[in-house]
PDB file of C-alpha atoms and ligand atoms in Angstrom:
ATOM      1  CA  MET A 143       0.007   0.030  -0.032  1.00  0.00           C
ATOM      2  CA  ARG A 144       2.699   2.410   1.047  1.00  0.00           C
ATOM      3  CA  ALA A 145       5.024   1.380  -1.765  1.00  0.00           C
ATOM      4  CA  SER A 146       2.348   1.917  -4.416  1.00  0.00           C
ATOM      5  CA  PHE A 147       1.548   5.358  -2.964  1.00  0.00           C
ATOM      6  CA  TYR A 148       5.207   6.372  -3.456  1.00  0.00           C
ATOM      7  CA  VAL A 149       5.201   4.841  -7.019  1.00  0.00           C
ATOM      8  CA  ILE A 150       2.150   6.984  -7.829  1.00  0.00           C
ATOM      9  CA  LEU A 151       3.773  10.036  -6.376  1.00  0.00           C
ATOM     10  CA  PHE A 152       6.967   9.453  -8.337  1.00  0.00           C
ATOM     11  CA  LEU A 153       4.919   8.994 -11.584  1.00  0.00           C
ATOM     12  CA  ASN A 154       3.101  12.256 -10.805  1.00  0.00           C
ATOM     13  CA  ILE A 155       6.471  14.002 -10.546  1.00  0.00           C
ATOM     14  CA  LEU A 156       7.560  12.467 -13.783  1.00  0.00           C
ATOM     15  CA  LEU A 157       4.474  13.356 -15.716  1.00  0.00           C
ATOM     16  CA  PHE A 158       3.612  16.752 -14.311  1.00  0.00           C
ATOM     17  CA  ASP A 159       6.857  18.337 -13.329  1.00  0.00           C
ATOM     18  CA  GLY A 160       7.646  19.839 -16.665  1.00  0.00           C
ATOM     19  CA  ASN A 161      11.107  20.683 -15.562  1.00  0.00           C
ATOM     20  CA  PHE A 162      11.919  17.074 -15.519  1.00  0.00           C
ATOM     21  CA  LEU A 163       9.843  15.944 -18.471  1.00  0.00           C
ATOM     22  CA  ALA A 164      10.742  18.641 -20.978  1.00  0.00           C
ATOM     23  CA  ALA A 165      14.351  19.346 -19.978  1.00  0.00           C
ATOM     24  CA  GLY A 166      16.165  21.264 -22.718  1.00  0.00           C
ATOM     25  CA  LEU A 167      13.289  22.498 -24.802  1.00  0.00           C
ATOM     26  CA  LEU A 168      14.198  26.152 -24.398  1.00  0.00           C
ATOM     27  CA  SER A 169      15.913  27.486 -27.426  1.00  0.00           C
ATOM     28  CA  ASN A 170      19.044  29.436 -27.546  1.00  0.00           C
ATOM     29  CA  PRO A 171      18.523  33.090 -28.431  1.00  0.00           C
ATOM     30  CA  ASP A 172      21.517  33.395 -30.711  1.00  0.00           C
ATOM     31  CA  LYS A 173      19.785  32.063 -33.887  1.00  0.00           C
ATOM     32  CA  PHE A 174      16.867  34.531 -33.408  1.00  0.00           C
ATOM     33  CA  ILE A 175      19.180  37.476 -32.600  1.00  0.00           C
ATOM     34  CA  GLU A 176      20.940  36.783 -35.997  1.00  0.00           C
ATOM     35  CA  ALA A 177      17.518  36.749 -37.705  1.00  0.00           C
ATOM     36  CA  ARG A 178      16.618  40.321 -36.535  1.00  0.00           C
ATOM     37  CA  ASP A 179      15.914  42.821 -39.351  1.00  0.00           C
ATOM     38  CA  ALA A 180      17.358  46.340 -39.373  1.00  0.00           C
ATOM     39  CA  ASP A 181      14.813  47.462 -36.757  1.00  0.00           C
ATOM     40  CA  GLY A 182      15.624  44.471 -34.556  1.00  0.00           C
ATOM     41  CA  ILE A 183      12.405  42.508 -35.320  1.00  0.00           C
ATOM     42  CA  VAL A 184      12.121  38.876 -36.192  1.00  0.00           C
ATOM     43  CA  LYS A 185       9.362  37.901 -38.539  1.00  0.00           C
ATOM     44  CA  LEU A 186       7.896  34.562 -37.415  1.00  0.00           C
ATOM     45  CA  ASP A 187       6.350  31.921 -39.746  1.00  0.00           C
ATOM     46  CA  LYS A 188       4.594  28.885 -38.427  1.00  0.00           C
ATOM     47  CA  ARG A 189       7.722  26.836 -37.889  1.00  0.00           C
ATOM     48  CA  SER A 190       9.669  29.557 -36.099  1.00  0.00           C
ATOM     49  CA  TYR A 191       6.632  30.469 -33.998  1.00  0.00           C
ATOM     50  CA  MET A 192       6.421  27.013 -32.705  1.00  0.00           C
ATOM     51  CA  ARG A 193      10.045  27.229 -31.531  1.00  0.00           C
ATOM     52  CA  VAL A 194       9.666  30.657 -29.986  1.00  0.00           C
ATOM     53  CA  SER A 195       6.406  29.804 -28.198  1.00  0.00           C
ATOM     54  CA  GLU A 196       8.236  26.987 -26.362  1.00  0.00           C
ATOM     55  CA  GLY A 197      10.524  29.607 -24.844  1.00  0.00           C
ATOM     56  CA  ILE A 198      13.892  31.347 -25.551  1.00  0.00           C
ATOM     57  CA  ARG A 199      16.351  30.861 -22.784  1.00  0.00           C
ATOM     58  CA  ASP A 200      17.006  34.009 -20.434  1.00  0.00           C
ATOM     59  CA  THR A 201      15.221  36.348 -22.881  1.00  0.00           C
ATOM     60  CA  TYR A 202      12.190  38.642 -22.824  1.00  0.00           C
ATOM     61  CA  SER A 203       9.831  38.156 -25.753  1.00  0.00           C
ATOM     62  CA  VAL A 204       7.960  41.114 -27.173  1.00  0.00           C
ATOM     63  CA  VAL A 205       5.271  39.697 -29.517  1.00  0.00           C
ATOM     64  CA  LEU A 206       3.600  42.014 -31.981  1.00  0.00           C
ATOM     65  CA  VAL A 207       0.450  40.451 -33.494  1.00  0.00           C
ATOM     66  CA  ASN A 208      -0.452  42.766 -36.155  1.00  0.00           C
ATOM     67  CA  GLN A 209      -1.254  43.446 -39.784  1.00  0.00           C
ATOM     68  CA  PRO A 210       0.726  46.614 -40.278  1.00  0.00           C
ATOM     69  CA  TYR A 211      -0.283  46.971 -43.917  1.00  0.00           C
ATOM     70  CA  ALA A 212      -4.035  46.364 -43.327  1.00  0.00           C
ATOM     71  CA  GLU A 213      -5.767  49.174 -45.121  1.00  0.00           C
ATOM     72  CA  ALA A 214      -8.892  48.946 -43.013  1.00  0.00           C
ATOM     73  CA  CYS A 215      -6.970  49.193 -39.685  1.00  0.00           C
ATOM     74  CA  ASP A 216      -5.470  52.656 -39.094  1.00  0.00           C
ATOM     75  CA  SER A 217      -4.465  51.726 -35.628  1.00  0.00           C
ATOM     76  CA  CYS A 218      -2.508  48.648 -37.027  1.00  0.00           C
ATOM     77  CA  ILE A 219      -0.488  50.892 -39.287  1.00  0.00           C
ATOM     78  CA  LEU A 220       0.292  53.348 -36.570  1.00  0.00           C
ATOM     79  CA  PHE A 221       1.023  50.707 -34.001  1.00  0.00           C
ATOM     80  CA  GLY A 222       3.266  48.902 -36.549  1.00  0.00           C
ATOM     81  CA  LYS A 223       5.366  52.096 -37.077  1.00  0.00           C
ATOM     82  CA  GLN A 224       5.621  52.870 -33.388  1.00  0.00           C
ATOM     83  CA  ALA A 225       6.647  49.338 -32.474  1.00  0.00           C
ATOM     84  CA  ARG A 226       9.384  49.418 -35.130  1.00  0.00           C
ATOM     85  CA  GLU A 227      10.696  52.692 -33.871  1.00  0.00           C
ATOM     86  CA  ILE A 228      10.681  51.471 -30.256  1.00  0.00           C
ATOM     87  CA  SER A 229      12.518  48.339 -31.149  1.00  0.00           C
ATOM     88  CA  ARG A 230      15.160  50.191 -33.268  1.00  0.00           C
ATOM     89  CA  THR A 231      15.762  52.737 -30.553  1.00  0.00           C
ATOM     90  CA  LEU A 232      16.035  50.176 -27.779  1.00  0.00           C
ATOM     91  CA  LEU A 233      18.597  48.178 -29.790  1.00  0.00           C
ATOM     92  CA  GLN A 234      20.647  51.432 -30.353  1.00  0.00           C
ATOM     93  CA  ASN A 235      20.521  52.498 -26.720  1.00  0.00           C
ATOM     94  CA  LYS A 236      20.946  49.001 -25.098  1.00  0.00           C
ATOM     95  CA  PRO A 237      22.395  46.748 -27.725  1.00  0.00           C
ATOM     96  CA  ASP A 238      23.049  43.916 -25.223  1.00  0.00           C
ATOM     97  CA  ILE A 239      19.550  43.832 -23.631  1.00  0.00           C
ATOM     98  CA  ASN A 240      18.064  40.359 -23.453  1.00  0.00           C
ATOM     99  CA  VAL A 241      14.946  41.190 -25.465  1.00  0.00           C
ATOM    100  CA  ILE A 242      13.735  39.983 -28.855  1.00  0.00           C
ATOM    101  CA  PHE A 243      10.895  41.525 -30.730  1.00  0.00           C
ATOM    102  CA  TYR A 244       8.745  39.198 -32.885  1.00  0.00           C
ATOM    103  CA  ASP A 245       6.251  40.105 -35.566  1.00  0.00           C
ATOM    104  CA  ILE A 246       3.499  37.701 -36.300  1.00  0.00           C
ATOM    105  CA  ASP A 247       0.823  38.019 -38.886  1.00  0.00           C
ATOM    106  CA  PRO A 248      -2.153  36.035 -37.463  1.00  0.00           C
ATOM    107  CA  TYR A 249      -3.605  35.308 -40.979  1.00  0.00           C
ATOM    108  CA  GLU A 250      -0.244  33.657 -41.876  1.00  0.00           C
ATOM    109  CA  VAL A 251       0.304  31.784 -38.541  1.00  0.00           C
ATOM    110  CA  LEU A 252      -3.273  30.786 -37.876  1.00  0.00           C
ATOM    111  CA  MET A 253      -2.592  28.780 -34.671  1.00  0.00           C
ATOM    112  CA  VAL A 254      -1.558  32.053 -33.010  1.00  0.00           C
ATOM    113  CA  GLN A 255      -5.222  33.235 -32.748  1.00  0.00           C
ATOM    114  CA  GLU A 256      -6.167  30.344 -30.538  1.00  0.00           C
ATOM    115  CA  ASP A 257      -2.812  29.889 -28.805  1.00  0.00           C
ATOM    116  CA  LEU A 258      -2.398  33.399 -27.652  1.00  0.00           C
ATOM    117  CA  ARG A 259      -6.184  34.067 -27.592  1.00  0.00           C
ATOM    118  CA  ILE A 260      -6.020  36.998 -30.034  1.00  0.00           C
ATOM    119  CA  GLU A 261      -9.356  38.796 -30.332  1.00  0.00           C
ATOM    120  CA  TYR A 262      -8.298  42.229 -31.686  1.00  0.00           C
ATOM    121  CA  LEU A 263      -5.557  43.618 -33.792  1.00  0.00           C
ATOM    122  CA  PRO A 264      -3.150  44.986 -32.995  1.00  0.00           C
ATOM    123  CA  THR A 265      -2.125  43.064 -29.896  1.00  0.00           C
ATOM    124  CA  LEU A 266       1.200  43.294 -28.012  1.00  0.00           C
ATOM    125  CA  LEU A 267       2.324  40.718 -25.554  1.00  0.00           C
ATOM    126  CA  ILE A 268       5.416  40.715 -23.314  1.00  0.00           C
ATOM    127  CA  TYR A 269       6.727  37.520 -21.776  1.00  0.00           C
ATOM    128  CA  PRO A 270       9.520  37.659 -19.129  1.00  0.00           C
ATOM    129  CA  PRO A 271      12.365  35.208 -19.485  1.00  0.00           C
ATOM    130  CA  PRO A 272      11.093  31.572 -19.002  1.00  0.00           C
ATOM    131  CA  THR A 273      11.540  30.298 -15.465  1.00  0.00           C
ATOM    132  CA  ARG A 274      10.492  26.760 -16.248  1.00  0.00           C
ATOM    133  CA  LYS A 275      11.738  24.482 -18.954  1.00  0.00           C
ATOM    134  CA  ASN A 276       8.198  23.502 -20.044  1.00  0.00           C
ATOM    135  CA  PHE A 277       7.381  27.066 -20.844  1.00  0.00           C
ATOM    136  CA  HIS A 278       4.708  27.692 -23.411  1.00  0.00           C
ATOM    137  CA  MET A 279       3.389  31.136 -24.513  1.00  0.00           C
ATOM    138  CA  SER A 280      -0.201  29.751 -24.493  1.00  0.00           C
ATOM    139  CA  THR A 281      -0.085  29.287 -20.726  1.00  0.00           C
ATOM    140  CA  ALA A 282       2.788  31.473 -19.489  1.00  0.00           C
ATOM    141  CA  ALA A 283       2.365  34.617 -17.417  1.00  0.00           C
ATOM    142  CA  HIS A 284       2.577  37.735 -19.601  1.00  0.00           C
ATOM    143  CA  THR A 285       1.180  41.272 -19.920  1.00  0.00           C
ATOM    144  CA  ARG A 286      -0.827  42.324 -23.000  1.00  0.00           C
ATOM    145  CA  LEU A 287      -1.950  45.419 -24.597  1.00  0.00           C
ATOM    146  CA  THR A 288      -4.813  45.070 -27.027  1.00  0.00           C
ATOM    147  CA  ALA A 289      -7.593  46.884 -28.945  1.00  0.00           C
ATOM    148  CA  MET A 290      -5.663  50.091 -28.975  1.00  0.00           C
ATOM    149  CA  THR A 291      -7.582  52.983 -30.468  1.00  0.00           C
ATOM    150  CA  LEU A 292      -6.126  55.607 -32.806  1.00  0.00           C
ATOM    151  CA  GLU A 293      -6.621  58.144 -30.045  1.00  0.00           C
ATOM    152  CA  GLU A 294      -4.726  56.124 -27.546  1.00  0.00           C
ATOM    153  CA  LEU A 295      -1.893  55.533 -30.069  1.00  0.00           C
ATOM    154  CA  GLU A 296      -1.706  59.260 -30.916  1.00  0.00           C
ATOM    155  CA  ASP A 297      -0.122  59.626 -27.380  1.00  0.00           C
ATOM    156  CA  VAL A 298       3.530  58.733 -28.432  1.00  0.00           C
ATOM    157  CA  ASN A 299       4.166  57.418 -24.876  1.00  0.00           C
ATOM    158  CA  TYR A 300       1.179  55.029 -24.780  1.00  0.00           C
ATOM    159  CA  VAL A 301       2.908  51.925 -26.159  1.00  0.00           C
ATOM    160  CA  LYS A 302       6.315  53.049 -24.786  1.00  0.00           C
ATOM    161  CA  ASN A 303       4.922  53.113 -21.163  1.00  0.00           C
ATOM    162  CA  PHE A 304       3.553  49.649 -21.552  1.00  0.00           C
ATOM    163  CA  ILE A 305       6.916  48.341 -22.877  1.00  0.00           C
ATOM    164  CA  THR A 306       9.022  50.096 -20.211  1.00  0.00           C
ATOM    165  CA  ASN A 307       6.839  48.400 -17.534  1.00  0.00           C
ATOM    166  CA  GLY A 308       7.038  44.953 -19.184  1.00  0.00           C
ATOM    167  CA  LEU A 309      10.768  45.084 -19.704  1.00  0.00           C
ATOM    168  CA  ASN A 310      11.633  46.895 -16.530  1.00  0.00           C
ATOM    169  CA  ILE A 311      13.471  49.709 -18.396  1.00  0.00           C
ATOM    170  CA  THR A 312      13.067  53.465 -18.348  1.00  0.00           C
ATOM    171  CA  LEU A 313      11.441  55.794 -20.934  1.00  0.00           C
ATOM    172  CA  GLU A 314      14.944  57.283 -21.448  1.00  0.00           C
ATOM    173  CA  ASP A 315      15.999  53.872 -22.849  1.00  0.00           C
ATOM    174  CA  LEU A 316      13.411  54.377 -25.574  1.00  0.00           C
ATOM    175  CA  GLU A 317      14.382  57.890 -26.413  1.00  0.00           C
ATOM    176  CA  MET A 318      16.381  58.571 -29.573  1.00  0.00           C
ATOM    177  CA  THR A 319      19.794  59.760 -28.644  1.00  0.00           C
ATOM    178  CA  VAL A 320      20.848  63.192 -30.103  1.00  0.00           C
ATOM    179  CA  PRO A 321      23.384  62.782 -32.875  1.00  0.00           C
ATOM    180  CA  GLU A 322      26.943  63.482 -31.665  1.00  0.00           C
ATOM    181  CA  GLN A 323      27.774  67.182 -31.525  1.00  0.00           C
ATOM    182  CA  PHE A 324      30.456  68.559 -33.735  1.00  0.00           C
ATOM    183  CA  ASN A 325      33.689  68.088 -31.732  1.00  0.00           C
ATOM    184  CA  VAL A 326      35.066  71.597 -31.301  1.00  0.00           C
ATOM    185  CA  VAL A 327      38.006  70.589 -29.190  1.00  0.00           C
ATOM    186  CA  SER A 328      39.408  68.057 -31.658  1.00  0.00           C
ATOM    187  CA  TYR A 329      38.629  70.408 -34.618  1.00  0.00           C
ATOM    188  CA  GLY A 330      40.665  73.105 -32.840  1.00  0.00           C
ATOM    189  CA  LYS A 331      43.445  70.636 -32.210  1.00  0.00           C
ATOM    190  CA  TYR A 332      43.709  69.619 -35.840  1.00  0.00           C
ATOM    191  CA  PHE A 333      43.412  73.167 -37.015  1.00  0.00           C
ATOM    192  CA  GLY A 334      46.216  74.132 -34.685  1.00  0.00           C
ATOM    193  CA  ILE A 335      48.399  71.343 -36.202  1.00  0.00           C
ATOM    194  CA  PHE A 336      47.546  72.536 -39.681  1.00  0.00           C
ATOM    195  CA  VAL A 337      48.552  76.120 -38.859  1.00  0.00           C
ATOM    196  CA  ALA A 338      51.698  74.942 -37.087  1.00  0.00           C
ATOM    197  CA  THR A 339      52.682  72.865 -40.178  1.00  0.00           C
ATOM    198  CA  GLY A 340      52.051  75.813 -42.371  1.00  0.00           C
ATOM    199  CA  ILE A 341      54.196  78.115 -40.301  1.00  0.00           C
ATOM    200  CA  ALA A 342      56.946  75.492 -40.132  1.00  0.00           C
ATOM    201  CA  SER A 343      57.025  75.058 -43.926  1.00  0.00           C
ATOM    202  CA  GLU A 344      56.966  78.832 -44.385  1.00  0.00           C
ATOM    203  CA  ALA A 345      59.923  78.981 -42.063  1.00  0.00           C
ATOM    204  CA  LEU A 346      61.675  76.240 -43.783  1.00  0.00           C
ATOM    205  CA  LEU A 347      61.177  77.988 -47.208  1.00  0.00           C
ATOM    206  CA  ALA A 348      62.476  81.210 -45.612  1.00  0.00           C
ATOM    207  CA  VAL A 349      65.674  79.490 -44.420  1.00  0.00           C
ATOM    208  CA  LEU A 350      66.207  77.783 -47.859  1.00  0.00           C
ATOM    209  CA  LYS A 351      65.856  81.088 -49.703  1.00  0.00           C
TER     210      LYS A 351
HETATM  211  C1  LIG B 440      13.993  46.348 -12.324  1.00  0.00           C
HETATM  212  O1  LIG B 440      15.168  46.976 -12.585  1.00  0.00           O
HETATM  213  C2  LIG B 440      15.698  47.543 -11.370  1.00  0.00           C
HETATM  214  C3  LIG B 440      16.872  48.460 -11.696  1.00  0.00           C
HETATM  215  O2  LIG B 440      17.699  47.927 -12.776  1.00  0.00           O
HETATM  216  C4  LIG B 440      16.111  46.361 -10.422  1.00  0.00           C
HETATM  217  O3  LIG B 440      16.669  46.876  -9.246  1.00  0.00           O
HETATM  218  C5  LIG B 440      14.880  45.535 -10.183  1.00  0.00           C
HETATM  219  O4  LIG B 440      15.200  44.393  -9.372  1.00  0.00           O
HETATM  220  C6  LIG B 440      14.255  45.097 -11.411  1.00  0.00           C
HETATM  221  N1  LIG B 440      12.995  44.422 -11.142  1.00  0.00           N
HETATM  222  C7  LIG B 440      12.588  43.333 -11.689  1.00  0.00           C
HETATM  223  C8  LIG B 440      11.204  42.817 -11.260  1.00  0.00           C
HETATM  224  O5  LIG B 440      13.246  42.705 -12.477  1.00  0.00           O
END
């Protein structure tokens, strides 16, 4: 009686402790980091979505479910532009941050609609780094921003605020850095050398005369 109780308990652990059962399913982020486009976004197809939805090790996932070119959806177009700018700026300001942005068209990757319970476009989901090896996006804790109206999106900080909360970063991290100022000190230095060289060669010519 006692022995079978322990056997059942052990089986339970085997079957339901995903850490044991599904060890090693989390993917390495490197392949997805390499696949980022110029704005730092990875476009997912069905196959790559299945990998990503099972978890990327030690990495935040920012998932954009959107149709940025949908003519009938003004908020999709605006959201798509803002998300790209945010991703690009974050990558410029914090190139080593453990975040990957993914772009999914729910009409191309149909399973996303049910998996991630997408009811409106655009929808933005943020998943913190997986803490269990049997992670799956369909059940994992996350935050989501959905059914954004044009009015909400016209506030440039609306999406930014959501992302800073989800990634535990500051608004400053999402601000474009000012292009480097013209460096007056080094310009002065090189001008000085130029003048000095000029005087030296004048002097040399004078000596030679
Ligand atoms: C958020 O970031 C701050 C400062 O970098 C850190 O002290 C804090 O532990 C972080 N919080 C979470 C929940 O990661």
